Coordinates of C-alpha atoms and ligand atoms in Angstrom, one line a residue:
X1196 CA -67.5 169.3 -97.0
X1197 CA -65.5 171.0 -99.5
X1198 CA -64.8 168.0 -101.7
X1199 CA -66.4 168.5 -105.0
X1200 CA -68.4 171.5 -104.0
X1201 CA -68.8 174.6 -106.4
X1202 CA -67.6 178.1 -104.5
X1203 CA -67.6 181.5 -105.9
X1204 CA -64.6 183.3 -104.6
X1205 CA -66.1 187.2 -105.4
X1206 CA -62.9 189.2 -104.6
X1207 CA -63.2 193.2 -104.1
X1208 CA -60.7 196.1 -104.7
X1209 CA -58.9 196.2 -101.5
X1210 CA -54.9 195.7 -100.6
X1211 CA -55.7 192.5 -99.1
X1212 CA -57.2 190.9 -102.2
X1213 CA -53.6 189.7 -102.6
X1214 CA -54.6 187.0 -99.7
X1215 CA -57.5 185.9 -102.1
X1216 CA -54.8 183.9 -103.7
X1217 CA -55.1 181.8 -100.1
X1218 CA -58.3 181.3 -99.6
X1219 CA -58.4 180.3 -103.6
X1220 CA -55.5 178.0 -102.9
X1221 CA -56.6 176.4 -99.9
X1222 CA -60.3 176.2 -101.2
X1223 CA -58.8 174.3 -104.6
X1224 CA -56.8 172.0 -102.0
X1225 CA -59.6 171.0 -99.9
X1226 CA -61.2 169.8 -103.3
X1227 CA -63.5 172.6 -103.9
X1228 CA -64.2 173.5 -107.7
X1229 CA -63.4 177.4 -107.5
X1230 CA -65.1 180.3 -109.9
X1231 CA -63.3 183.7 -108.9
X1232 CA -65.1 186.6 -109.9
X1233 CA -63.1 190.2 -109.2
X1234 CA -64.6 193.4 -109.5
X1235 CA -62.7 196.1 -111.3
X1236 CA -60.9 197.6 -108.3
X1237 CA -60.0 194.1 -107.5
X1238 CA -58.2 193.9 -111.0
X1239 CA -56.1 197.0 -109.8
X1240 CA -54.8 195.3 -107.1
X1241 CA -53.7 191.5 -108.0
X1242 CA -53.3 190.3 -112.1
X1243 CA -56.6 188.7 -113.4
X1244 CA -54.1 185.9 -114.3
X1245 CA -53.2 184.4 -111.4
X1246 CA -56.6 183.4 -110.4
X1247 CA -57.2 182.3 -113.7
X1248 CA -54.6 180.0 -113.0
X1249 CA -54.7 178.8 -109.7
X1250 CA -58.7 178.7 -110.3
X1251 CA -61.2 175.7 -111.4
X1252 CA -62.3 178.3 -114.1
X1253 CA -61.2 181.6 -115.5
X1254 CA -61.8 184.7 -114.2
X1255 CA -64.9 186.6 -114.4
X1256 CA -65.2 190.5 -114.4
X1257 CA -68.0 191.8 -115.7
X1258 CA -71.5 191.0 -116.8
X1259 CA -71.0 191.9 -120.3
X1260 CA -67.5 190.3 -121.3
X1261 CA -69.1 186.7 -122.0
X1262 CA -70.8 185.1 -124.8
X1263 CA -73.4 184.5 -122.0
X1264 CA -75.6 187.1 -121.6
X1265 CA -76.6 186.0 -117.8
X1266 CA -73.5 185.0 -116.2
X1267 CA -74.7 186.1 -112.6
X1268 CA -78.0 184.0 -112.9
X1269 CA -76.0 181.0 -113.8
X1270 CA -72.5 181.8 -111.2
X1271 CA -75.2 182.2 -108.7
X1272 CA -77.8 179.6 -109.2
X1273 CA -74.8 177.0 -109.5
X1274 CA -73.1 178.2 -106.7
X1275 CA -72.9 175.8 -103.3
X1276 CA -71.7 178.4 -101.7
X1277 CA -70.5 182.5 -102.2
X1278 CA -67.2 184.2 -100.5
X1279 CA -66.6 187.1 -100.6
X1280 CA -62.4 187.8 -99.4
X1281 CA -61.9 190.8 -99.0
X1282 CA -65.3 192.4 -99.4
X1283 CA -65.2 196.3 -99.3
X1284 CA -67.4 199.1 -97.5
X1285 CA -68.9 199.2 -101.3
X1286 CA -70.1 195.2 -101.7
X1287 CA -70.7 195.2 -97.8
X1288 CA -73.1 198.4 -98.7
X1289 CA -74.7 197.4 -102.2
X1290 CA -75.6 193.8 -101.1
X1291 CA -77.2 194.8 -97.6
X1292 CA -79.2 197.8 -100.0
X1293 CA -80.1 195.4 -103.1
X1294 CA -78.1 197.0 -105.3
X1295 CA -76.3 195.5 -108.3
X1296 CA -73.6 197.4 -110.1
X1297 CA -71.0 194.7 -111.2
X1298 CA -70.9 191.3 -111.7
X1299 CA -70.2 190.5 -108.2
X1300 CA -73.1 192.6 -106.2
X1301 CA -75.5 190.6 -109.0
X1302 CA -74.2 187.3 -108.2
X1303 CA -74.7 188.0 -104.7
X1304 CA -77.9 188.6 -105.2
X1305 CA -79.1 186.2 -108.1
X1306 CA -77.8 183.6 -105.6
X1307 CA -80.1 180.9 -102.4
X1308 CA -76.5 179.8 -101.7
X1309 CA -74.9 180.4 -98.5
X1310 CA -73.2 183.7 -98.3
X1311 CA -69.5 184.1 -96.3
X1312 CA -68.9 187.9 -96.3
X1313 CA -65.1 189.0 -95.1
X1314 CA -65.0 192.4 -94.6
X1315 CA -61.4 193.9 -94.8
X1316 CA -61.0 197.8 -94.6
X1317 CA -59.4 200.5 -92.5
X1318 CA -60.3 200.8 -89.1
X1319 CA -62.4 204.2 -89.1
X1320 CA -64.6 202.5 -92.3
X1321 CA -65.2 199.4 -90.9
X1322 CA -66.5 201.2 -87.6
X1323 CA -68.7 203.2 -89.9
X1324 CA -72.3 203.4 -88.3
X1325 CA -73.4 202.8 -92.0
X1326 CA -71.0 199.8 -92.4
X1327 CA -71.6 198.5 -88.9
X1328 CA -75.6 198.4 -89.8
X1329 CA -75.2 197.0 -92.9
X1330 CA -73.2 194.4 -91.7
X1331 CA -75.9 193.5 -89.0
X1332 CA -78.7 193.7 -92.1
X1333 CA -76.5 190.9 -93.8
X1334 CA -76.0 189.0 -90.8
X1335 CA -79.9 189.4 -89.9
X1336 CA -80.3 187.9 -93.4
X1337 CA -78.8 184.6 -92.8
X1338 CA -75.1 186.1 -94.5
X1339 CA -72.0 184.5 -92.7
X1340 CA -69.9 187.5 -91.4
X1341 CA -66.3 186.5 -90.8
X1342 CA -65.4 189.5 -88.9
X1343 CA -62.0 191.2 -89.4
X1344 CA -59.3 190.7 -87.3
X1345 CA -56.7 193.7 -85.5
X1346 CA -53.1 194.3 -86.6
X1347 CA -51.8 196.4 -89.3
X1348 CA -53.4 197.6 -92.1
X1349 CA -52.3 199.3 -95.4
X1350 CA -50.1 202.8 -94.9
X1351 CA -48.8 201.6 -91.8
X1352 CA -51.6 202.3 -89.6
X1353 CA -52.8 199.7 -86.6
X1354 CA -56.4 198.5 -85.5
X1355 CA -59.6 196.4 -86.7
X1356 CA -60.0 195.7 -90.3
X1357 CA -57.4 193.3 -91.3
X1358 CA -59.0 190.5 -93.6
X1359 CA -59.2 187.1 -91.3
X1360 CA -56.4 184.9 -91.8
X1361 CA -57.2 182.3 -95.2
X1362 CA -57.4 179.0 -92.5
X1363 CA -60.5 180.6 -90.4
X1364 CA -62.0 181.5 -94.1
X1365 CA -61.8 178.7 -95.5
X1366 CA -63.4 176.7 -92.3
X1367 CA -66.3 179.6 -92.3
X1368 CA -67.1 178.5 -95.8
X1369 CA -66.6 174.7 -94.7
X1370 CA -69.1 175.2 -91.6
X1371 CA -71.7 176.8 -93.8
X1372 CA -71.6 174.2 -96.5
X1373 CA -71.9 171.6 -93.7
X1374 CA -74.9 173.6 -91.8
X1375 CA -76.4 174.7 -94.9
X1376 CA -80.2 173.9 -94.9
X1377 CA -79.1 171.0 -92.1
X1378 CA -82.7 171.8 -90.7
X1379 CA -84.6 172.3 -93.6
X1380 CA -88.3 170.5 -93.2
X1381 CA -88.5 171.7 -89.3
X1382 CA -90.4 174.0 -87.3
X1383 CA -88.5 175.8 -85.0
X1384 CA -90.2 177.6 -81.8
X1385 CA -88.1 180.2 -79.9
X1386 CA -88.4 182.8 -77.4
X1387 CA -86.5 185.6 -76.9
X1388 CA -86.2 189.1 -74.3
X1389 CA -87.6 189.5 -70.7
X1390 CA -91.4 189.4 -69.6
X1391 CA -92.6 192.7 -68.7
X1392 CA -95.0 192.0 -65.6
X1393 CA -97.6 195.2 -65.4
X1394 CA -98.1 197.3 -61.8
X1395 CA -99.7 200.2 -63.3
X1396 CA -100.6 201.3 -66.8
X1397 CA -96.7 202.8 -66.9
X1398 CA -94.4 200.8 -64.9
X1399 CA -93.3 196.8 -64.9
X1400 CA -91.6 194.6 -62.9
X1401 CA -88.8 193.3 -65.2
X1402 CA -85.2 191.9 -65.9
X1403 CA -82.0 192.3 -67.7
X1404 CA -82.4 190.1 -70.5
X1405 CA -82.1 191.8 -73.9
X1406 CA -83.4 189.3 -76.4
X1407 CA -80.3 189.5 -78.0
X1408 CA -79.4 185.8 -78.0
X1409 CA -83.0 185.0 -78.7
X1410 CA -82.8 186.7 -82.1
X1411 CA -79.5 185.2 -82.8
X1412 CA -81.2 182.0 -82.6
X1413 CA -84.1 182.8 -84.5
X1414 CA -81.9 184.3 -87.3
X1415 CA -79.9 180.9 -87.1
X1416 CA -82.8 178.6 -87.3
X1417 CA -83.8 180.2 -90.2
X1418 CA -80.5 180.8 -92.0
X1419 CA -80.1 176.5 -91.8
X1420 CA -83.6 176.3 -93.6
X1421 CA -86.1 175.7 -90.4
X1422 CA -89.6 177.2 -90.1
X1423 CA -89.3 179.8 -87.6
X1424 CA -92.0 181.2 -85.1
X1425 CA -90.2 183.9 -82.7
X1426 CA -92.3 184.8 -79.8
X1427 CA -90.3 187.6 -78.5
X1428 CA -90.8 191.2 -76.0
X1429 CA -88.2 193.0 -77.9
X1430 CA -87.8 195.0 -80.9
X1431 CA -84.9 193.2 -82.7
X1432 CA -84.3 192.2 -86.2
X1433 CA -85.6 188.7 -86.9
X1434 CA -84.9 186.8 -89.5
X1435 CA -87.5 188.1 -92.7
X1436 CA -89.1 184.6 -92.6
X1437 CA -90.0 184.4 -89.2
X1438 CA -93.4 184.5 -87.9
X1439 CA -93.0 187.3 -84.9
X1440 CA -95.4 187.1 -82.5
X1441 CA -94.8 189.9 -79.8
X1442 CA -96.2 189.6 -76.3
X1443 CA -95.0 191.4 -72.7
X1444 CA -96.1 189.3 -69.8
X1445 CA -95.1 185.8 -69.1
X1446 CA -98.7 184.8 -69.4
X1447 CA -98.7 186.5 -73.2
X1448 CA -96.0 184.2 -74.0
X1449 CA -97.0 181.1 -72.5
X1450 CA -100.5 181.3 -74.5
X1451 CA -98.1 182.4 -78.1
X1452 CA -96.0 179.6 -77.2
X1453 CA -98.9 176.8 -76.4
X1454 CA -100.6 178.1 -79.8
X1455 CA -97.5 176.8 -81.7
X1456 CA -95.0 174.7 -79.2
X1457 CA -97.6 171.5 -79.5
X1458 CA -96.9 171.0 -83.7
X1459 CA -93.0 172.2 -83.6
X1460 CA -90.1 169.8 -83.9
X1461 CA -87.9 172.3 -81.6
X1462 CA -89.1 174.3 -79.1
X1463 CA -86.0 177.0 -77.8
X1464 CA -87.1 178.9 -74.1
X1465 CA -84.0 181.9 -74.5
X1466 CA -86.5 184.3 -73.0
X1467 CA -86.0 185.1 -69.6
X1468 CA -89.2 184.7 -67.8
X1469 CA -90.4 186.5 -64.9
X1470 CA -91.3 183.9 -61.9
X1471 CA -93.6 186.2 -60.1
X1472 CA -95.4 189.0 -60.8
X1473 CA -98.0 191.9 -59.1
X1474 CA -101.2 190.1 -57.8
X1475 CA -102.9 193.3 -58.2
X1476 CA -102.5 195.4 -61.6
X1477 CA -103.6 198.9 -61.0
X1478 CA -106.0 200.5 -63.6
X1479 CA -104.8 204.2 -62.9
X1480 CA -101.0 205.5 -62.0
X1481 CA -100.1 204.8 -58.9
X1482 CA -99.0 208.5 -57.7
X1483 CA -96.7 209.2 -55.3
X1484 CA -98.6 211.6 -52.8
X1485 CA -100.5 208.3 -52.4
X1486 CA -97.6 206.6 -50.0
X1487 CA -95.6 204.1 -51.0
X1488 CA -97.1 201.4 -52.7
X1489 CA -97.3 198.1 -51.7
X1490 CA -96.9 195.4 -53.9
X1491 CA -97.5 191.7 -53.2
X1492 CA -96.6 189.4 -55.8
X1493 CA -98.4 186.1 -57.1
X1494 CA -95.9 183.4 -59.0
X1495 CA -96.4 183.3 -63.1
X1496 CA -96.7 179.9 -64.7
X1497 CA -93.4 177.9 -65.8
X1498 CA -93.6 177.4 -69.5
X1499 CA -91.3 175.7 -70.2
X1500 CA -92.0 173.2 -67.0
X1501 CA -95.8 173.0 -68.9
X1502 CA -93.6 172.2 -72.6
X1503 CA -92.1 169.3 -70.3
X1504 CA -94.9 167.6 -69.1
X1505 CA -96.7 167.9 -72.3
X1506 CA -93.7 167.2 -74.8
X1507 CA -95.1 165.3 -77.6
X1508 CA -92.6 162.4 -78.8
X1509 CA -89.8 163.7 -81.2
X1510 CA -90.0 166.7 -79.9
X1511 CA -86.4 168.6 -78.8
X1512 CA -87.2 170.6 -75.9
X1513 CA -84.3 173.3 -75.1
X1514 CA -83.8 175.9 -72.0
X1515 CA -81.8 178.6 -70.9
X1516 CA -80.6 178.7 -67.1
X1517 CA -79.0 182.2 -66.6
X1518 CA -76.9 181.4 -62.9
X1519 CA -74.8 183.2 -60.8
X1520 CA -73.5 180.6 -58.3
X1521 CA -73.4 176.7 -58.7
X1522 CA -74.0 177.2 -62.8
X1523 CA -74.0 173.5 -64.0
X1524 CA -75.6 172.4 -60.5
X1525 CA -78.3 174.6 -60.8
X1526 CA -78.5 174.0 -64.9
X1527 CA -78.6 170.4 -64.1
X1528 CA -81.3 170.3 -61.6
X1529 CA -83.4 172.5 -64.4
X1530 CA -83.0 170.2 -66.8
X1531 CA -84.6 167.6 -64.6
X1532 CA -87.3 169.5 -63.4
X1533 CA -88.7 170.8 -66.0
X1534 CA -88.1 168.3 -68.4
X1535 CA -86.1 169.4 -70.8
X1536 CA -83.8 167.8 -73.3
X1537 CA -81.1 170.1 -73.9
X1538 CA -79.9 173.4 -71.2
X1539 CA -78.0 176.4 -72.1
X1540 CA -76.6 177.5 -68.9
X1541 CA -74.6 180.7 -68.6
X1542 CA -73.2 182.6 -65.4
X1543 CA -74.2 186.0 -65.9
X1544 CA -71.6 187.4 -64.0
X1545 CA -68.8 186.1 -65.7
X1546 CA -67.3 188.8 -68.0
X1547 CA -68.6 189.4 -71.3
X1548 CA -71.5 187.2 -70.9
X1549 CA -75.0 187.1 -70.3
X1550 CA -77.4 189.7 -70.7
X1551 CA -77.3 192.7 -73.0
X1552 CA -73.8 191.5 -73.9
X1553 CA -73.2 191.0 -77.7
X1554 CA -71.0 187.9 -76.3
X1555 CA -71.8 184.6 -74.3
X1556 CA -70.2 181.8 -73.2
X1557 CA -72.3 178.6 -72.2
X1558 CA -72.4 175.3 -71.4
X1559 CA -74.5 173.2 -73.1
X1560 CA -75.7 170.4 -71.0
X1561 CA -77.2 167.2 -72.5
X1562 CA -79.9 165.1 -70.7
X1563 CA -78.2 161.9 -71.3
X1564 CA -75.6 163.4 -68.9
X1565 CA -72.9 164.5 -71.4
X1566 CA -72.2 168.2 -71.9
X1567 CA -70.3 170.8 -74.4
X1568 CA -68.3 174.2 -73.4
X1569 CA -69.0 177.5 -76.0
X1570 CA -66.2 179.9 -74.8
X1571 CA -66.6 183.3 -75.1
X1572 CA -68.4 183.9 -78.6
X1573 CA -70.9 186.3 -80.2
X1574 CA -74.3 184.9 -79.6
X1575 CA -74.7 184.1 -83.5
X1576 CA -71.9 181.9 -82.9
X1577 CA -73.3 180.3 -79.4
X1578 CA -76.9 179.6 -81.9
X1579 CA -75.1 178.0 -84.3
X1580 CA -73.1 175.7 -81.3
X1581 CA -77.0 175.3 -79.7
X1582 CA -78.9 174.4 -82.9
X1583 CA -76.0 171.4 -83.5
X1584 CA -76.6 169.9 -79.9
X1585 CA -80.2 170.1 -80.8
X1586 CA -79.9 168.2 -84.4
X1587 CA -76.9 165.6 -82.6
X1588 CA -79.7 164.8 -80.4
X1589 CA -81.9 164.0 -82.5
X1590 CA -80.1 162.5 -84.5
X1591 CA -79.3 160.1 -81.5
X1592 CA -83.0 159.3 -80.6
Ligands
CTP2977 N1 -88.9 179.7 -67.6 C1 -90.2 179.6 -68.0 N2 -91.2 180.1 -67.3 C2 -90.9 180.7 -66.1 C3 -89.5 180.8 -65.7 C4 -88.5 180.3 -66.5 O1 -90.4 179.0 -69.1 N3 -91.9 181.2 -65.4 C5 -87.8 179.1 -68.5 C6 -86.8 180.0 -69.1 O2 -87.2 180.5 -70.3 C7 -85.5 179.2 -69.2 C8 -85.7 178.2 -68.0 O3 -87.1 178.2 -67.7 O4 -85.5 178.5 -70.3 C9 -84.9 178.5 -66.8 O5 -85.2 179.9 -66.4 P1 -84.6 180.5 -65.1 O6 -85.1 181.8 -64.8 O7 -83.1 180.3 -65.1 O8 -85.1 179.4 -64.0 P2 -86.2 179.4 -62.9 O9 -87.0 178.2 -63.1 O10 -87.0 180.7 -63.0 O11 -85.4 179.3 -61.6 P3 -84.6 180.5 -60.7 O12 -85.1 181.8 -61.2 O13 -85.0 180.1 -59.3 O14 -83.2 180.2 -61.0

């Protein structure tokens, strides 16, 4: 995927811009043309020179030192693809805000091209609140974070913050270029938290689920150029192109999703659904001199069940099972009953995965009987391995 392709290598003033010259390296190897652009504190810490000369192209430093009067228009608007190794607190903080003050920030943002951001900084900076949220703004955005790895940093010190090694750069910007707009021209239907199922005006019966891997869908849908409707309960970020609709009860979503579901190319049901919920919805708080309440509960209706039996043809139909005992049993038989094409099952007890984690690990299982492991990844990552089972299937049919 690199072969051929144009890459901006934006390199920031931090100690490890010296393993720049990698990624710049490797990136010429693997074909790629390369245009480094280093912003002044870069300059301070490796010589203009050698990227010049292990570069497709000379150096670029400033907006002002060309005959061209718009370099960042045209290094942006030619660009496949934008890295930025190492990128500093500062970049991290003037792309997520808008704000361009060198030649770098503007290319970043005169740029549609897929964005690889590495962050490399000390420990207490790149735990930040204000870098940690502007790191999730860029992400949110569709931006590839490759996040930094642990070991020593500059002065001696240990902990978080180390630029990622050049090989898993290099592959980020690979994956990217190869995902980039790969599903451009379809509309993408997903749902995302728990259903809150009303008992009185202020209490619910409700679950665990966070939406969290809902969003991360969404925002990867929509990063790889699909139309994106989000019906979700929670109060996430979702990706700025989205179509949001919010709802609460499992009936809510199953009239959002009917709405849209019947025209959309993928339909994705991450939200965890209740399966029952109070016959009876008080009008008036239920108090507690009254006596304890009691509640009998009437089953909701299955979406995605209803998706299956009226799936119209193309369609890619995609579930979530969320199991604690007999995972890809259980998983399997869901994918059966209910029709669906794909199933992204998960045991929620296992550690680090499931609900409200910022982790999951799946198994993705295939209704033509094949199936793929995700191990233990953040859920952007477990998106990205979900939407590529999706396209493969399609693809297939
Ligand atoms: N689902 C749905 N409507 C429901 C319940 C579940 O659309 N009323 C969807 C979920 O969004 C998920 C899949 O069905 O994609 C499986 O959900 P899960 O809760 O694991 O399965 P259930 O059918 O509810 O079975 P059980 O709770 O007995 O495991």
């Amino acid at each position: 995927m690199l072969e051929g392709r144009r890459i901006v290598l934006g390199v920031s003033g931090g100690i490890a811009a010296y393993k720049a010259i990698e990624v710049c390296r490797r990136l010429v190897d693997a074909g790629a043309h390369v245009v480094p652009v280093m912003t002044c504190g870069a300059t301070r810490f490796v010589g203009e020179t050698t990227f010049s000369a292990l570069a497709s192209e000379r150096v670029r430093t400033s907006l002002f030192d060309d005959a061209d009067p718009i370099p960042h228009t045209r290094l942006g608007q030619s660009a496949d693809a934008v890295v930025v190794a190492p990128a500093t607190a500062r970049v991290i903080g003037s792309y997520a805000a808008g704000i361009s003050n060198d030649l770098l920030t503007a290319t970043l943002l005169a740029t549609e091209a897929p964005v690889v951001v590495c962050p490399a900084m000390h420990t207490e900076m790149w735990q930040h609140p204000a870098v940690q949220d502007n790191v999730a703004t860029l992400a949110r955005r569709g931006v590839r974070i490759v996040a930094p790895e642990s070991g020593r940093l500059a002065g001696g010190d240990q902990g978080q913050g180390r630029l990622a090694a050049p090989q898993s750069i290099v592959a980020a910007v690979d994956e990217v270029l190869s995902t980039a707009r790969d599903m451009a021209g379809l509309h993408v239907v997903v749902t995302a938290g728990g259903t809150r199922e009303p008992i009185d005006p202020v209490r619910f019966v409700g679950n665990r689920s966070s939406g969290k891997q809902g969003h991360a869908l969404a925002v990867e849908a929509a990063a790889r150029g699909a139309k994106v409707t989000l019906v979700t309960t929670v109060d996430l970020p979702a990706p700025a192109a989205a179509d949001v609709v919010r709802v609460e009860t499992a009936a809510e979503m199953d009239e959002a999703v009917r709405t849209v579901a019947s025209a959309a190319d993928v339909v994705v049901m991450a939200a965890a659904v209740a399966d029952f919920r109070p016959a009876q919805v008080a009008e008036r708080k239920l108090k507690k001199h009254a006596g304890v309440p009691e509640i009998v509960l009437e089953p909701t209706v299955d979406i995605l069940a209803g998706l299956g039996e009226r799936k119209p043809p193309g369609q890619t139909l995609v579930g979530f099972a969320a199991e604690t005992d007999r995972v890809r049993q259980n998983a399997s038989s869901k994918l059966v009953a209910k029709g669906a094409d794909l199933i992204v099952a998960n045991d929620v007890t296992a550690p680090g995965a499931g609900f409200e984690h910022d982790t999951n690990r799946v198994v993705i299982l295939n209704a033509d009987g094949t199936d793929r492991e995700v191990p233990l990844a953040d859920k952007r990552a477990v998106a990205r391995a979900v939407f590529t089972a999706v396209l493969d299937r399609r693809h297939q049919s």
